[in-house]
């Protein structure tokens, strides 16, 4: 391809290899050729509980414990992408949840996603997370606890005490420290492991594939790669 590009340049011709359609086609071909095994491991429900249990050791701030507890709980029970939870400093409104978009009643948490990676038209969607038997990991209890200490300042819902937004780096950093606190290797666990774990747990509980696809808001069969049920 570089030879074709060079030929066009030395002959003072338009370099068609740099056109948008051609670059996207080549990008897709490269991805098809990269069949690396996905080694990310799922964060299951039981592992989520253990992570939440160790958070008070990782950070001594009660506010931070509540912040990361609700972030990890939403990530798991909501099948959420990290970009729907975290913000980039200085960016305009992205996919991250905003203040007022997470509301808890006594029995359910309502989460309004104003946009997402696969929501190309920006229509948004609302998901419901019911109360769980295990009080420690229950999204209803954790959202209620966080809402009680979070200020009413508009902006990203998941923010620190000074109202600065929770970032992707901070989310991943505390997750790694939690695994270290548990004495576990964190190499194969990433922010996406919550989403993988939610899909895997749902499949192991007998949920139909099409239901899992809806819960995770997947628009293609790529959701099948997230289900890691042992043979």
PDB file of C-alpha atoms in Angstrom:
ATOM      1  CA  UNK A   1       0.000   0.000   0.000  1.00  0.00           C
ATOM      2  CA  UNK A   2       2.867   2.347   0.765  1.00  0.00           C
ATOM      3  CA  UNK A   3       4.223   1.608  -2.713  1.00  0.00           C
ATOM      4  CA  UNK A   4       0.956   2.677  -4.314  1.00  0.00           C
ATOM      5  CA  UNK A   5       0.920   5.840  -2.226  1.00  0.00           C
ATOM      6  CA  UNK A   6       4.527   6.641  -3.203  1.00  0.00           C
ATOM      7  CA  UNK A   7       3.771   6.068  -6.906  1.00  0.00           C
ATOM      8  CA  UNK A   8       0.894   8.559  -6.809  1.00  0.00           C
ATOM      9  CA  UNK A   9       3.001  11.162  -5.028  1.00  0.00           C
ATOM     10  CA  UNK A  10       6.003  11.063  -7.371  1.00  0.00           C
ATOM     11  CA  UNK A  11       3.672  11.297 -10.354  1.00  0.00           C
ATOM     12  CA  UNK A  12       1.841  14.277  -8.859  1.00  0.00           C
ATOM     13  CA  UNK A  13      -1.403  12.307  -8.645  1.00  0.00           C
ATOM     14  CA  UNK A  14      -4.099  12.301  -5.965  1.00  0.00           C
ATOM     15  CA  UNK A  15      -3.203   9.786  -3.265  1.00  0.00           C
ATOM     16  CA  UNK A  16      -6.358   7.675  -3.140  1.00  0.00           C
ATOM     17  CA  UNK A  17      -4.948   5.589  -0.279  1.00  0.00           C
ATOM     18  CA  UNK A  18      -5.593   8.537   2.054  1.00  0.00           C
ATOM     19  CA  UNK A  19      -9.262   8.855   1.227  1.00  0.00           C
ATOM     20  CA  UNK A  20     -11.655   8.203   4.099  1.00  0.00           C
ATOM     21  CA  UNK A  21     -13.376   5.155   2.557  1.00  0.00           C
ATOM     22  CA  UNK A  22     -10.069   3.506   1.656  1.00  0.00           C
ATOM     23  CA  UNK A  23      -8.550   4.123   5.112  1.00  0.00           C
ATOM     24  CA  UNK A  24     -11.626   2.690   6.831  1.00  0.00           C
ATOM     25  CA  UNK A  25     -11.566  -0.363   4.572  1.00  0.00           C
ATOM     26  CA  UNK A  26      -7.894  -0.983   5.345  1.00  0.00           C
ATOM     27  CA  UNK A  27      -8.552  -0.472   9.045  1.00  0.00           C
ATOM     28  CA  UNK A  28     -11.287  -3.100   8.940  1.00  0.00           C
ATOM     29  CA  UNK A  29      -9.040  -5.537   7.074  1.00  0.00           C
ATOM     30  CA  UNK A  30      -6.329  -5.100   9.716  1.00  0.00           C
ATOM     31  CA  UNK A  31      -8.808  -5.833  12.487  1.00  0.00           C
ATOM     32  CA  UNK A  32      -9.987  -8.975  10.718  1.00  0.00           C
ATOM     33  CA  UNK A  33      -6.413 -10.158  10.519  1.00  0.00           C
ATOM     34  CA  UNK A  34      -5.766  -9.606  14.222  1.00  0.00           C
ATOM     35  CA  UNK A  35      -7.312 -12.658  15.835  1.00  0.00           C
ATOM     36  CA  UNK A  36      -5.728 -12.266  19.237  1.00  0.00           C
ATOM     37  CA  UNK A  37      -7.357 -14.223  22.018  1.00  0.00           C
ATOM     38  CA  UNK A  38      -9.241 -12.018  24.469  1.00  0.00           C
ATOM     39  CA  UNK A  39      -7.630 -12.826  27.812  1.00  0.00           C
ATOM     40  CA  UNK A  40      -9.735 -10.454  29.921  1.00  0.00           C
ATOM     41  CA  UNK A  41     -11.396 -12.289  32.796  1.00  0.00           C
ATOM     42  CA  UNK A  42     -14.939 -11.710  34.074  1.00  0.00           C
ATOM     43  CA  UNK A  43     -15.694  -9.963  37.343  1.00  0.00           C
ATOM     44  CA  UNK A  44     -18.496 -12.158  38.654  1.00  0.00           C
ATOM     45  CA  UNK A  45     -21.018 -11.262  41.344  1.00  0.00           C
ATOM     46  CA  UNK A  46     -18.995 -12.989  44.069  1.00  0.00           C
ATOM     47  CA  UNK A  47     -15.824 -11.214  42.970  1.00  0.00           C
ATOM     48  CA  UNK A  48     -17.654  -7.875  42.913  1.00  0.00           C
ATOM     49  CA  UNK A  49     -18.640  -8.398  46.552  1.00  0.00           C
ATOM     50  CA  UNK A  50     -15.014  -9.096  47.487  1.00  0.00           C
ATOM     51  CA  UNK A  51     -13.837  -5.979  45.657  1.00  0.00           C
ATOM     52  CA  UNK A  52     -16.356  -3.831  47.514  1.00  0.00           C
ATOM     53  CA  UNK A  53     -15.290  -5.368  50.822  1.00  0.00           C
ATOM     54  CA  UNK A  54     -11.661  -4.351  50.309  1.00  0.00           C
ATOM     55  CA  UNK A  55     -12.335  -0.759  49.195  1.00  0.00           C
ATOM     56  CA  UNK A  56     -12.186   0.704  52.756  1.00  0.00           C
ATOM     57  CA  UNK A  57      -8.611  -0.599  52.937  1.00  0.00           C
ATOM     58  CA  UNK A  58      -7.691   0.922  49.557  1.00  0.00           C
ATOM     59  CA  UNK A  59      -8.978   4.404  50.363  1.00  0.00           C
ATOM     60  CA  UNK A  60      -9.568   5.846  53.819  1.00  0.00           C
ATOM     61  CA  UNK A  61     -12.004   8.480  52.562  1.00  0.00           C
ATOM     62  CA  UNK A  62     -15.586   7.408  53.220  1.00  0.00           C
ATOM     63  CA  UNK A  63     -16.713   9.546  50.294  1.00  0.00           C
ATOM     64  CA  UNK A  64     -14.301   7.760  47.947  1.00  0.00           C
ATOM     65  CA  UNK A  65     -15.461   4.373  49.223  1.00  0.00           C
ATOM     66  CA  UNK A  66     -19.044   5.325  48.371  1.00  0.00           C
ATOM     67  CA  UNK A  67     -17.979   6.736  44.997  1.00  0.00           C
ATOM     68  CA  UNK A  68     -16.092   3.656  43.816  1.00  0.00           C
ATOM     69  CA  UNK A  69     -18.615   1.264  45.339  1.00  0.00           C
ATOM     70  CA  UNK A  70     -21.457   2.794  43.350  1.00  0.00           C
ATOM     71  CA  UNK A  71     -19.289   3.029  40.209  1.00  0.00           C
ATOM     72  CA  UNK A  72     -18.359  -0.668  40.343  1.00  0.00           C
ATOM     73  CA  UNK A  73     -21.919  -1.725  41.215  1.00  0.00           C
ATOM     74  CA  UNK A  74     -23.387   0.237  38.296  1.00  0.00           C
ATOM     75  CA  UNK A  75     -20.712  -1.163  35.977  1.00  0.00           C
ATOM     76  CA  UNK A  76     -21.705  -4.724  36.881  1.00  0.00           C
ATOM     77  CA  UNK A  77     -25.474  -4.608  37.299  1.00  0.00           C
ATOM     78  CA  UNK A  78     -25.950  -2.139  34.450  1.00  0.00           C
ATOM     79  CA  UNK A  79     -23.654  -3.963  31.982  1.00  0.00           C
ATOM     80  CA  UNK A  80     -22.076  -0.541  31.604  1.00  0.00           C
ATOM     81  CA  UNK A  81     -19.100   0.571  29.558  1.00  0.00           C
ATOM     82  CA  UNK A  82     -16.473   2.577  31.409  1.00  0.00           C
ATOM     83  CA  UNK A  83     -17.126   5.521  29.069  1.00  0.00           C
ATOM     84  CA  UNK A  84     -20.695   5.662  30.374  1.00  0.00           C
ATOM     85  CA  UNK A  85     -19.396   6.063  33.922  1.00  0.00           C
ATOM     86  CA  UNK A  86     -16.243   8.145  33.677  1.00  0.00           C
ATOM     87  CA  UNK A  87     -15.318  11.492  32.158  1.00  0.00           C
ATOM     88  CA  UNK A  88     -12.274  13.027  30.544  1.00  0.00           C
ATOM     89  CA  UNK A  89     -11.113  16.236  32.193  1.00  0.00           C
ATOM     90  CA  UNK A  90     -12.041  19.257  30.094  1.00  0.00           C
ATOM     91  CA  UNK A  91     -14.267  17.400  27.628  1.00  0.00           C
ATOM     92  CA  UNK A  92     -17.725  18.541  26.705  1.00  0.00           C
ATOM     93  CA  UNK A  93     -20.738  16.371  27.495  1.00  0.00           C
ATOM     94  CA  UNK A  94     -19.824  12.821  26.495  1.00  0.00           C
ATOM     95  CA  UNK A  95     -21.444   9.501  27.300  1.00  0.00           C
ATOM     96  CA  UNK A  96     -20.822   9.731  31.059  1.00  0.00           C
ATOM     97  CA  UNK A  97     -23.818   9.780  33.386  1.00  0.00           C
ATOM     98  CA  UNK A  98     -24.819  13.249  34.517  1.00  0.00           C
ATOM     99  CA  UNK A  99     -26.289  14.519  37.772  1.00  0.00           C
ATOM    100  CA  UNK A 100     -30.003  13.712  37.862  1.00  0.00           C
ATOM    101  CA  UNK A 101     -29.695  10.696  35.562  1.00  0.00           C
ATOM    102  CA  UNK A 102     -29.390   8.168  38.405  1.00  0.00           C
ATOM    103  CA  UNK A 103     -32.425   8.011  40.693  1.00  0.00           C
ATOM    104  CA  UNK A 104     -33.155   5.424  43.373  1.00  0.00           C
ATOM    105  CA  UNK A 105     -36.443   4.412  44.955  1.00  0.00           C
ATOM    106  CA  UNK A 106     -36.781   1.812  47.697  1.00  0.00           C
ATOM    107  CA  UNK A 107     -36.802  -1.036  45.204  1.00  0.00           C
ATOM    108  CA  UNK A 108     -35.050   0.041  41.995  1.00  0.00           C
ATOM    109  CA  UNK A 109     -32.422   2.346  40.526  1.00  0.00           C
ATOM    110  CA  UNK A 110     -33.391   4.140  37.331  1.00  0.00           C
ATOM    111  CA  UNK A 111     -30.437   5.017  35.113  1.00  0.00           C
ATOM    112  CA  UNK A 112     -30.908   7.319  32.151  1.00  0.00           C
ATOM    113  CA  UNK A 113     -28.172   6.933  29.536  1.00  0.00           C
ATOM    114  CA  UNK A 114     -28.421  10.062  27.405  1.00  0.00           C
ATOM    115  CA  UNK A 115     -26.035   8.536  24.861  1.00  0.00           C
ATOM    116  CA  UNK A 116     -23.717   5.585  24.415  1.00  0.00           C
ATOM    117  CA  UNK A 117     -21.169   4.086  22.073  1.00  0.00           C
ATOM    118  CA  UNK A 118     -23.788   2.198  20.066  1.00  0.00           C
ATOM    119  CA  UNK A 119     -26.501   4.873  20.253  1.00  0.00           C
ATOM    120  CA  UNK A 120     -25.593   6.577  16.999  1.00  0.00           C
ATOM    121  CA  UNK A 121     -28.739   8.740  16.918  1.00  0.00           C
ATOM    122  CA  UNK A 122     -28.397   9.920  20.514  1.00  0.00           C
ATOM    123  CA  UNK A 123     -31.888   8.757  21.472  1.00  0.00           C
ATOM    124  CA  UNK A 124     -30.824   7.593  24.913  1.00  0.00           C
ATOM    125  CA  UNK A 125     -32.277   4.773  26.971  1.00  0.00           C
ATOM    126  CA  UNK A 126     -33.380   4.098  30.531  1.00  0.00           C
ATOM    127  CA  UNK A 127     -32.395   0.965  32.430  1.00  0.00           C
ATOM    128  CA  UNK A 128     -33.746  -0.376  35.717  1.00  0.00           C
ATOM    129  CA  UNK A 129     -31.543  -2.034  38.340  1.00  0.00           C
ATOM    130  CA  UNK A 130     -33.610  -3.836  40.997  1.00  0.00           C
ATOM    131  CA  UNK A 131     -32.683  -4.187  44.655  1.00  0.00           C
ATOM    132  CA  UNK A 132     -30.401  -7.143  45.425  1.00  0.00           C
ATOM    133  CA  UNK A 133     -30.530  -9.567  48.333  1.00  0.00           C
ATOM    134  CA  UNK A 134     -26.869  -8.966  49.195  1.00  0.00           C
ATOM    135  CA  UNK A 135     -26.965  -5.527  50.778  1.00  0.00           C
ATOM    136  CA  UNK A 136     -23.248  -4.881  50.279  1.00  0.00           C
ATOM    137  CA  UNK A 137     -23.399  -4.961  46.476  1.00  0.00           C
ATOM    138  CA  UNK A 138     -26.997  -3.760  46.088  1.00  0.00           C
ATOM    139  CA  UNK A 139     -27.100  -0.886  43.560  1.00  0.00           C
ATOM    140  CA  UNK A 140     -30.175   0.601  45.264  1.00  0.00           C
ATOM    141  CA  UNK A 141     -28.440   0.878  48.633  1.00  0.00           C
ATOM    142  CA  UNK A 142     -25.172   2.118  47.111  1.00  0.00           C
ATOM    143  CA  UNK A 143     -26.842   4.776  44.948  1.00  0.00           C
ATOM    144  CA  UNK A 144     -28.890   5.980  47.908  1.00  0.00           C
ATOM    145  CA  UNK A 145     -25.725   6.187  50.010  1.00  0.00           C
ATOM    146  CA  UNK A 146     -23.772   8.085  47.379  1.00  0.00           C
ATOM    147  CA  UNK A 147     -26.639  10.462  46.583  1.00  0.00           C
ATOM    148  CA  UNK A 148     -26.807  11.344  50.278  1.00  0.00           C
ATOM    149  CA  UNK A 149     -23.226  12.710  50.261  1.00  0.00           C
ATOM    150  CA  UNK A 150     -22.862  13.980  46.675  1.00  0.00           C
ATOM    151  CA  UNK A 151     -23.434  17.694  46.198  1.00  0.00           C
ATOM    152  CA  UNK A 152     -26.276  18.897  43.969  1.00  0.00           C
ATOM    153  CA  UNK A 153     -23.814  20.524  41.575  1.00  0.00           C
ATOM    154  CA  UNK A 154     -24.634  19.763  37.913  1.00  0.00           C
ATOM    155  CA  UNK A 155     -22.093  17.799  35.943  1.00  0.00           C
ATOM    156  CA  UNK A 156     -20.869  14.208  35.815  1.00  0.00           C
ATOM    157  CA  UNK A 157     -22.797  12.075  38.292  1.00  0.00           C
ATOM    158  CA  UNK A 158     -19.725  10.178  39.470  1.00  0.00           C
ATOM    159  CA  UNK A 159     -17.493  12.862  40.909  1.00  0.00           C
ATOM    160  CA  UNK A 160     -15.148  13.376  43.828  1.00  0.00           C
ATOM    161  CA  UNK A 161     -15.910  15.483  46.892  1.00  0.00           C
ATOM    162  CA  UNK A 162     -14.477  18.574  45.143  1.00  0.00           C
ATOM    163  CA  UNK A 163     -16.864  17.881  42.194  1.00  0.00           C
ATOM    164  CA  UNK A 164     -14.034  16.886  39.839  1.00  0.00           C
ATOM    165  CA  UNK A 165     -15.200  14.004  37.616  1.00  0.00           C
ATOM    166  CA  UNK A 166     -14.222  10.384  38.069  1.00  0.00           C
ATOM    167  CA  UNK A 167     -11.841   9.528  35.229  1.00  0.00           C
ATOM    168  CA  UNK A 168     -11.172   6.287  33.408  1.00  0.00           C
ATOM    169  CA  UNK A 169      -7.651   6.213  34.824  1.00  0.00           C
ATOM    170  CA  UNK A 170      -8.908   6.558  38.399  1.00  0.00           C
ATOM    171  CA  UNK A 171     -11.555   3.874  37.853  1.00  0.00           C
ATOM    172  CA  UNK A 172      -8.942   1.414  36.551  1.00  0.00           C
ATOM    173  CA  UNK A 173      -6.334   2.397  39.140  1.00  0.00           C
ATOM    174  CA  UNK A 174      -8.580   1.711  42.136  1.00  0.00           C
ATOM    175  CA  UNK A 175      -9.736  -1.528  40.521  1.00  0.00           C
ATOM    176  CA  UNK A 176      -6.108  -2.687  40.206  1.00  0.00           C
ATOM    177  CA  UNK A 177      -5.408  -1.726  43.820  1.00  0.00           C
ATOM    178  CA  UNK A 178      -8.473  -3.682  44.925  1.00  0.00           C
ATOM    179  CA  UNK A 179      -7.099  -6.821  43.290  1.00  0.00           C
ATOM    180  CA  UNK A 180      -3.745  -6.209  44.924  1.00  0.00           C
ATOM    181  CA  UNK A 181      -5.537  -5.875  48.256  1.00  0.00           C
ATOM    182  CA  UNK A 182      -7.194  -9.234  47.603  1.00  0.00           C
ATOM    183  CA  UNK A 183      -3.827 -10.795  46.806  1.00  0.00           C
ATOM    184  CA  UNK A 184      -4.876 -11.461  43.211  1.00  0.00           C
ATOM    185  CA  UNK A 185      -3.067 -10.707  39.964  1.00  0.00           C
ATOM    186  CA  UNK A 186      -4.869  -7.844  38.234  1.00  0.00           C
ATOM    187  CA  UNK A 187      -3.304  -8.272  34.792  1.00  0.00           C
ATOM    188  CA  UNK A 188      -6.314  -9.934  33.140  1.00  0.00           C
ATOM    189  CA  UNK A 189      -8.943  -7.762  34.834  1.00  0.00           C
ATOM    190  CA  UNK A 190      -9.917  -4.440  33.272  1.00  0.00           C
ATOM    191  CA  UNK A 191     -12.837  -2.039  33.466  1.00  0.00           C
ATOM    192  CA  UNK A 192     -14.510  -4.183  30.795  1.00  0.00           C
ATOM    193  CA  UNK A 193     -14.394  -7.197  33.125  1.00  0.00           C
ATOM    194  CA  UNK A 194     -17.571  -5.965  34.842  1.00  0.00           C
ATOM    195  CA  UNK A 195     -19.449  -6.119  31.543  1.00  0.00           C
ATOM    196  CA  UNK A 196     -17.963  -9.523  30.748  1.00  0.00           C
ATOM    197  CA  UNK A 197     -18.849 -10.759  34.227  1.00  0.00           C
ATOM    198  CA  UNK A 198     -22.437  -9.527  33.999  1.00  0.00           C
ATOM    199  CA  UNK A 199     -22.971 -11.298  30.669  1.00  0.00           C
ATOM    200  CA  UNK A 200     -21.286 -14.466  31.887  1.00  0.00           C
ATOM    201  CA  UNK A 201     -23.299 -14.572  35.129  1.00  0.00           C
ATOM    202  CA  UNK A 202     -26.550 -13.988  33.255  1.00  0.00           C
ATOM    203  CA  UNK A 203     -25.760 -16.855  30.868  1.00  0.00           C
ATOM    204  CA  UNK A 204     -24.862 -19.194  33.736  1.00  0.00           C
ATOM    205  CA  UNK A 205     -28.200 -18.372  35.355  1.00  0.00           C
ATOM    206  CA  UNK A 206     -29.985 -19.533  32.205  1.00  0.00           C
ATOM    207  CA  UNK A 207     -30.846 -16.190  30.640  1.00  0.00           C
ATOM    208  CA  UNK A 208     -31.467 -16.343  26.888  1.00  0.00           C
ATOM    209  CA  UNK A 209     -28.854 -14.865  24.569  1.00  0.00           C
ATOM    210  CA  UNK A 210     -31.253 -12.289  23.107  1.00  0.00           C
ATOM    211  CA  UNK A 211     -32.105 -11.069  26.619  1.00  0.00           C
ATOM    212  CA  UNK A 212     -28.410 -10.670  27.437  1.00  0.00           C
ATOM    213  CA  UNK A 213     -27.949  -8.709  24.211  1.00  0.00           C
ATOM    214  CA  UNK A 214     -30.735  -6.318  25.212  1.00  0.00           C
ATOM    215  CA  UNK A 215     -29.426  -5.853  28.757  1.00  0.00           C
ATOM    216  CA  UNK A 216     -25.952  -5.038  27.478  1.00  0.00           C
ATOM    217  CA  UNK A 217     -27.283  -2.809  24.689  1.00  0.00           C
ATOM    218  CA  UNK A 218     -25.278  -4.671  22.049  1.00  0.00           C
ATOM    219  CA  UNK A 219     -26.394  -4.058  18.474  1.00  0.00           C
ATOM    220  CA  UNK A 220     -24.539  -7.035  16.995  1.00  0.00           C
ATOM    221  CA  UNK A 221     -23.553 -10.581  17.902  1.00  0.00           C
ATOM    222  CA  UNK A 222     -20.363  -9.244  19.505  1.00  0.00           C
ATOM    223  CA  UNK A 223     -22.067  -9.867  22.864  1.00  0.00           C
ATOM    224  CA  UNK A 224     -21.270 -13.576  22.394  1.00  0.00           C
ATOM    225  CA  UNK A 225     -17.580 -12.800  23.007  1.00  0.00           C
ATOM    226  CA  UNK A 226     -18.471 -11.531  26.463  1.00  0.00           C
ATOM    227  CA  UNK A 227     -20.020 -14.783  27.650  1.00  0.00           C
ATOM    228  CA  UNK A 228     -17.306 -16.925  29.247  1.00  0.00           C
ATOM    229  CA  UNK A 229     -19.272 -19.953  30.431  1.00  0.00           C
ATOM    230  CA  UNK A 230     -16.881 -22.864  31.034  1.00  0.00           C
ATOM    231  CA  UNK A 231     -17.549 -25.972  28.898  1.00  0.00           C
TER     232      UNK A 231
END
